[in-house]
mmCIF file of C-alpha atoms in Angstrom:
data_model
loop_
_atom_site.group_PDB
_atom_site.id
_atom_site.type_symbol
_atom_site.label_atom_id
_atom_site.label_comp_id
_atom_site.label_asym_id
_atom_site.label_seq_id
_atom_site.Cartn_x
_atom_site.Cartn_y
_atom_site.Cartn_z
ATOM 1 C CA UNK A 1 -20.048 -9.606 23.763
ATOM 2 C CA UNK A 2 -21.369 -7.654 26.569
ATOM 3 C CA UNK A 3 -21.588 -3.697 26.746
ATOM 4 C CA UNK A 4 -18.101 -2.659 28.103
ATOM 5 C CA UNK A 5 -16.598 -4.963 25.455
ATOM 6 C CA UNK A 6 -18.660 -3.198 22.556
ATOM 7 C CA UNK A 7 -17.896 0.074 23.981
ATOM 8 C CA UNK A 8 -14.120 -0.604 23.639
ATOM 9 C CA UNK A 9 -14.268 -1.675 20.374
ATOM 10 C CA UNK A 10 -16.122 0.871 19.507
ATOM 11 C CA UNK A 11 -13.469 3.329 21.033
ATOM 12 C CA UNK A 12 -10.773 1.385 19.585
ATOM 13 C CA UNK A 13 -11.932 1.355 15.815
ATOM 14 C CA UNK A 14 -12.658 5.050 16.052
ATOM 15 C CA UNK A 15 -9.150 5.433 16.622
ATOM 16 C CA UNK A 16 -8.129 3.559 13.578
ATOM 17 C CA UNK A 17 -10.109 5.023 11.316
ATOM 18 C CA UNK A 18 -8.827 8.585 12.570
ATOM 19 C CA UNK A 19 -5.081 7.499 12.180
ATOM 20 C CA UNK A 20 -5.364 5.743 9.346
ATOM 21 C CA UNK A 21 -4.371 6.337 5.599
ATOM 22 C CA UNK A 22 -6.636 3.806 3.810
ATOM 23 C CA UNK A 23 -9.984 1.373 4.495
ATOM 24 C CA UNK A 24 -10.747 -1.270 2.225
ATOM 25 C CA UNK A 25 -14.362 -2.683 2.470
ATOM 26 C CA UNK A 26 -14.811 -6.019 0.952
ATOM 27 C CA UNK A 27 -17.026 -8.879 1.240
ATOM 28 C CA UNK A 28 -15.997 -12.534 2.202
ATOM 29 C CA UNK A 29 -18.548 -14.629 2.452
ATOM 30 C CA UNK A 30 -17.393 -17.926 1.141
ATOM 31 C CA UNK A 31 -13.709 -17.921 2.549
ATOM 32 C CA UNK A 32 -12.329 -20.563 4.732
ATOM 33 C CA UNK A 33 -10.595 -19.981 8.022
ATOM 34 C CA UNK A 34 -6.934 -21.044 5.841
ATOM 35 C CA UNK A 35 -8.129 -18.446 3.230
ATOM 36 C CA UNK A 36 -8.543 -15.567 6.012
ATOM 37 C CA UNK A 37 -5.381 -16.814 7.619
ATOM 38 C CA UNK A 38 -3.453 -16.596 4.970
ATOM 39 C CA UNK A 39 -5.417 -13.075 4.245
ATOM 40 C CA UNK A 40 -4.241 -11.798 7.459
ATOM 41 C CA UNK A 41 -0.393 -13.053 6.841
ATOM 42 C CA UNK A 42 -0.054 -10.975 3.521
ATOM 43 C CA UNK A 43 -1.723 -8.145 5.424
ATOM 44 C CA UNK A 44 0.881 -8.068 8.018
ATOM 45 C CA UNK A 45 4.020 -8.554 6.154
ATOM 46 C CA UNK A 46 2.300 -5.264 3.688
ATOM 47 C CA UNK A 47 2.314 -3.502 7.012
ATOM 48 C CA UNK A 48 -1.940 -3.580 7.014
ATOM 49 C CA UNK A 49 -4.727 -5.087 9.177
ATOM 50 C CA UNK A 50 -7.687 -7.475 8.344
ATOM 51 C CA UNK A 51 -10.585 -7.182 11.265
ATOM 52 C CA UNK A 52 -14.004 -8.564 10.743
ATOM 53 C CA UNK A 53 -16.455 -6.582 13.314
ATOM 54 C CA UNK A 54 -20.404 -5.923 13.004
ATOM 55 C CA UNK A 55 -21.326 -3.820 10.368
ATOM 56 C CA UNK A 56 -23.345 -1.701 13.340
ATOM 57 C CA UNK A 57 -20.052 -1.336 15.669
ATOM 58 C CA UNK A 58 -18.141 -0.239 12.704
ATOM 59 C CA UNK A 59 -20.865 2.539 11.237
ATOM 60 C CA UNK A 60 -20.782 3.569 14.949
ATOM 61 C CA UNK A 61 -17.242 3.702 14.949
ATOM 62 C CA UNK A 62 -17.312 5.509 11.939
ATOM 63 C CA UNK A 63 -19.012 8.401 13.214
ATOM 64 C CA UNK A 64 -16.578 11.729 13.141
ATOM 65 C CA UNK A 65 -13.888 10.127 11.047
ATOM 66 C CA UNK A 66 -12.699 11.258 7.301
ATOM 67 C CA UNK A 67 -13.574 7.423 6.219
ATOM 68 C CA UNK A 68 -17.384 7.784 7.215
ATOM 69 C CA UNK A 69 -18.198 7.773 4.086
ATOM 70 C CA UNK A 70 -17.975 3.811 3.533
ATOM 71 C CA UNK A 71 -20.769 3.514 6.309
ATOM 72 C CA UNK A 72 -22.976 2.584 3.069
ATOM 73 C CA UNK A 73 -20.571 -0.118 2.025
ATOM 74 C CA UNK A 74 -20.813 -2.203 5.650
ATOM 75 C CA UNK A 75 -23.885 -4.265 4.597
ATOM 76 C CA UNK A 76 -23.448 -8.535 4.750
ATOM 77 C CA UNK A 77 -20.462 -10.345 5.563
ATOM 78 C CA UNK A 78 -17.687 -7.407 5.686
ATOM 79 C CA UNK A 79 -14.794 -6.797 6.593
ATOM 80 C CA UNK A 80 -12.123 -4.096 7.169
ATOM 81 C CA UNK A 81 -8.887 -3.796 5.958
ATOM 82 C CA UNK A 82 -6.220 -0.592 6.955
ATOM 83 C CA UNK A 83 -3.119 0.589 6.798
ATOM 84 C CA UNK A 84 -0.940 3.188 7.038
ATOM 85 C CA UNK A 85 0.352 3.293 3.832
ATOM 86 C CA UNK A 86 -1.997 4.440 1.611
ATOM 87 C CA UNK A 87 -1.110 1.279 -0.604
ATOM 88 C CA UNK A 88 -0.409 -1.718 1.225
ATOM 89 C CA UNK A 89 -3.817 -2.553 1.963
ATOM 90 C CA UNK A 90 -5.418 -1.976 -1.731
ATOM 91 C CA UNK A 91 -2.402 -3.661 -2.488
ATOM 92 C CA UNK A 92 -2.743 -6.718 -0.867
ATOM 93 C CA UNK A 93 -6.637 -7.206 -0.909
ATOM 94 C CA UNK A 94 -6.771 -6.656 -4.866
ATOM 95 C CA UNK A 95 -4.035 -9.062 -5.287
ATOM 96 C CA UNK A 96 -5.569 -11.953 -2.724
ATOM 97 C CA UNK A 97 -8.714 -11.443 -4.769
ATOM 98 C CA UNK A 98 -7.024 -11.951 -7.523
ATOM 99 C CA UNK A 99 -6.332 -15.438 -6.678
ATOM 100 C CA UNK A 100 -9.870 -15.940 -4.702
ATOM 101 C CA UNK A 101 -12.863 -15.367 -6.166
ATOM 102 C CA UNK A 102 -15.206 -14.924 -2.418
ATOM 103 C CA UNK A 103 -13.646 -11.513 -1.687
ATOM 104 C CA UNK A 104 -15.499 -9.188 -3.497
ATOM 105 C CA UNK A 105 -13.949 -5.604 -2.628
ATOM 106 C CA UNK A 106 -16.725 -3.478 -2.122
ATOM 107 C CA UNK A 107 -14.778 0.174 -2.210
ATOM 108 C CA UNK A 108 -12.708 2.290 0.707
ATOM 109 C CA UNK A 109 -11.491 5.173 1.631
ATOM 110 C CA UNK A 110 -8.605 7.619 1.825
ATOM 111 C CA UNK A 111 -8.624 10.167 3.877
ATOM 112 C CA UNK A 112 -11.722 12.107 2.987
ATOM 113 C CA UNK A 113 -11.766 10.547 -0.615
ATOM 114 C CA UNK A 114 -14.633 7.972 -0.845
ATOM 115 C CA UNK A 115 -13.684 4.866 -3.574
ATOM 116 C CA UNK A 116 -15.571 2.637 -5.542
ATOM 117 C CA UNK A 117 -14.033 -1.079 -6.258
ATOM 118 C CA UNK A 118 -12.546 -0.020 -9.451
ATOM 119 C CA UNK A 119 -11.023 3.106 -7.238
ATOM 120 C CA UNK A 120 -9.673 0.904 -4.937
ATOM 121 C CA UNK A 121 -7.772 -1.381 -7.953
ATOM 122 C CA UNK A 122 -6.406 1.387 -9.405
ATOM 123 C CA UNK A 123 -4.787 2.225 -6.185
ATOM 124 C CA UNK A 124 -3.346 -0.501 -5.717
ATOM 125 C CA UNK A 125 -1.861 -0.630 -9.205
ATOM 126 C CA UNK A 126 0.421 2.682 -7.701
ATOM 127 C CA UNK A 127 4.160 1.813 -6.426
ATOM 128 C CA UNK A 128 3.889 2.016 -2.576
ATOM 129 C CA UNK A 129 5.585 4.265 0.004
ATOM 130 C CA UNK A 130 9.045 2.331 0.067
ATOM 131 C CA UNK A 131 9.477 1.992 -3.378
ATOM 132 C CA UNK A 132 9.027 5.941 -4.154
ATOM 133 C CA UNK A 133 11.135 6.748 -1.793
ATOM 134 C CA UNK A 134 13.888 4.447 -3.230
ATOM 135 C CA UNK A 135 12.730 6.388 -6.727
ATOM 136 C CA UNK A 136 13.373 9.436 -5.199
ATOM 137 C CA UNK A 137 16.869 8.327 -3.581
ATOM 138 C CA UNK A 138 17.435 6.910 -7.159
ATOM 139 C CA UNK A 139 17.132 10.297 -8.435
ATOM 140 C CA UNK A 140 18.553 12.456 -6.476
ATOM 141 C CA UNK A 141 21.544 10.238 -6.559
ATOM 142 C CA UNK A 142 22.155 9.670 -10.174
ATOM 143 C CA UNK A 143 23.215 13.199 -10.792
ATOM 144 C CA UNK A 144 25.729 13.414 -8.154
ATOM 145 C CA UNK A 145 27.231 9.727 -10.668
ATOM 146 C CA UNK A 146 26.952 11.836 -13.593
ATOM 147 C CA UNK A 147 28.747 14.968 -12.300
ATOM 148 C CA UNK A 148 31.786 12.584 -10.818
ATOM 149 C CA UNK A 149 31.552 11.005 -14.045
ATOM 150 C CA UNK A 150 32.097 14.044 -16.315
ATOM 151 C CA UNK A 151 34.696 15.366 -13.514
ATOM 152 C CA UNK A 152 36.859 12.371 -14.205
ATOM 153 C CA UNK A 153 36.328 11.884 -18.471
ATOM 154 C CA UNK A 154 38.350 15.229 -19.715
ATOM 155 C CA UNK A 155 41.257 13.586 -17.588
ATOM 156 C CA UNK A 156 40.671 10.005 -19.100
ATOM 157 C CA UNK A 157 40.385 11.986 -22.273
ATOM 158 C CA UNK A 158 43.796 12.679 -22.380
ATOM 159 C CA UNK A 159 45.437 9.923 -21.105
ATOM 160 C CA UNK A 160 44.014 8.575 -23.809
ATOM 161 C CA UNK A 161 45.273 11.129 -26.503
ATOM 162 C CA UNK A 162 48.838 11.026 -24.810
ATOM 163 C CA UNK A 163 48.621 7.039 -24.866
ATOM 164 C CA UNK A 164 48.208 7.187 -28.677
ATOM 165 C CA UNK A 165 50.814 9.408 -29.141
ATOM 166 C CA UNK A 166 53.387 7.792 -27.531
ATOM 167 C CA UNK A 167 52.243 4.509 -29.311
ATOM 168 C CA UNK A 168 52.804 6.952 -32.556
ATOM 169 C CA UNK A 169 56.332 7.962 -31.379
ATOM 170 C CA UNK A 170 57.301 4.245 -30.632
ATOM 171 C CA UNK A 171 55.929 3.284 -33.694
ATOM 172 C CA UNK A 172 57.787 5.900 -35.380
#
């Protein structure tokens, strides 16, 4: 890689890590091109990325960013997953590890917020952007059910009451 090409990674990755909500750091020594393959597919259908850079390009890249503070974590085989939603990639790298036993998550970063691995799990244990907003929807739409519910029981109410007492009178 020659010197413009660093330099525009460089510049690229600082961008990144400015824009984005979450960095994983993990290590994946071990994994077979399939295994990062299939990494990268469940990172991009979670909305995240997967890049594998040298650990110096990305502590450079670091530099000025809220997520500096996983600089420490970039020693050995790393590499970087982000995303937007502060879930997704947690998400998807605790659950891949799950099933794999060569990536070790090292820790991340939100924001300013430095995490350890166990940090990092328990994020991704949270529901994720699209499912609280569907909460929220949820919410804020049952009472709105309710209300036209109890708007439409005192007249069902008596419909029933005058249905039993015309069933009286017949019977009668």
């Amino acid at each position: 890689m020659d010197r413009a090409a660093k330099s525009e990674l460089v510049t690229s990755l600082n961008g990144v890590f400015s824009k984005t909500a979450v960095v994983v750091v993990a290590h994946y020594k071990g994994l077979t091109v399939a295994d990062m393959q299939k990494l990268r597919a469940q990172m991009k259908q979670a909305g995240a990325t997967v890049k594998v850079t040298k650990n110096s390009l990305t502590k450079i890249a670091l530099e000025g960013t809220d997520v500096a503070s996983i600089q420490p974590l970039m020693k050995g085989p790393t590499l970087i997953a982000y995303s937007g939603d502060p879930v997704a990639a947690p998400k998807v790298a605790v659950d891949f590890a799950k099933t794999n036993d060569k990536l070790v998550i090292l820790g991340g970063a939100m924001g300013k917020t430095s995490l350890n691995a166990e940090g990092v799990k328990s994020l991704a244990t949270m529901p994720s952007l699209d499912e609280l907003r569907a909460k929220l929807v949820g919410l804020v739409n049952a009472p709105a059910t309710k209300l036209a519910q109890l708007a439409n029981a005192p007249a069902a109410k008596l419909a029933r009451v005058f249905g039993a007492y015309a069933k009286k009178d017949e019977a009668a």
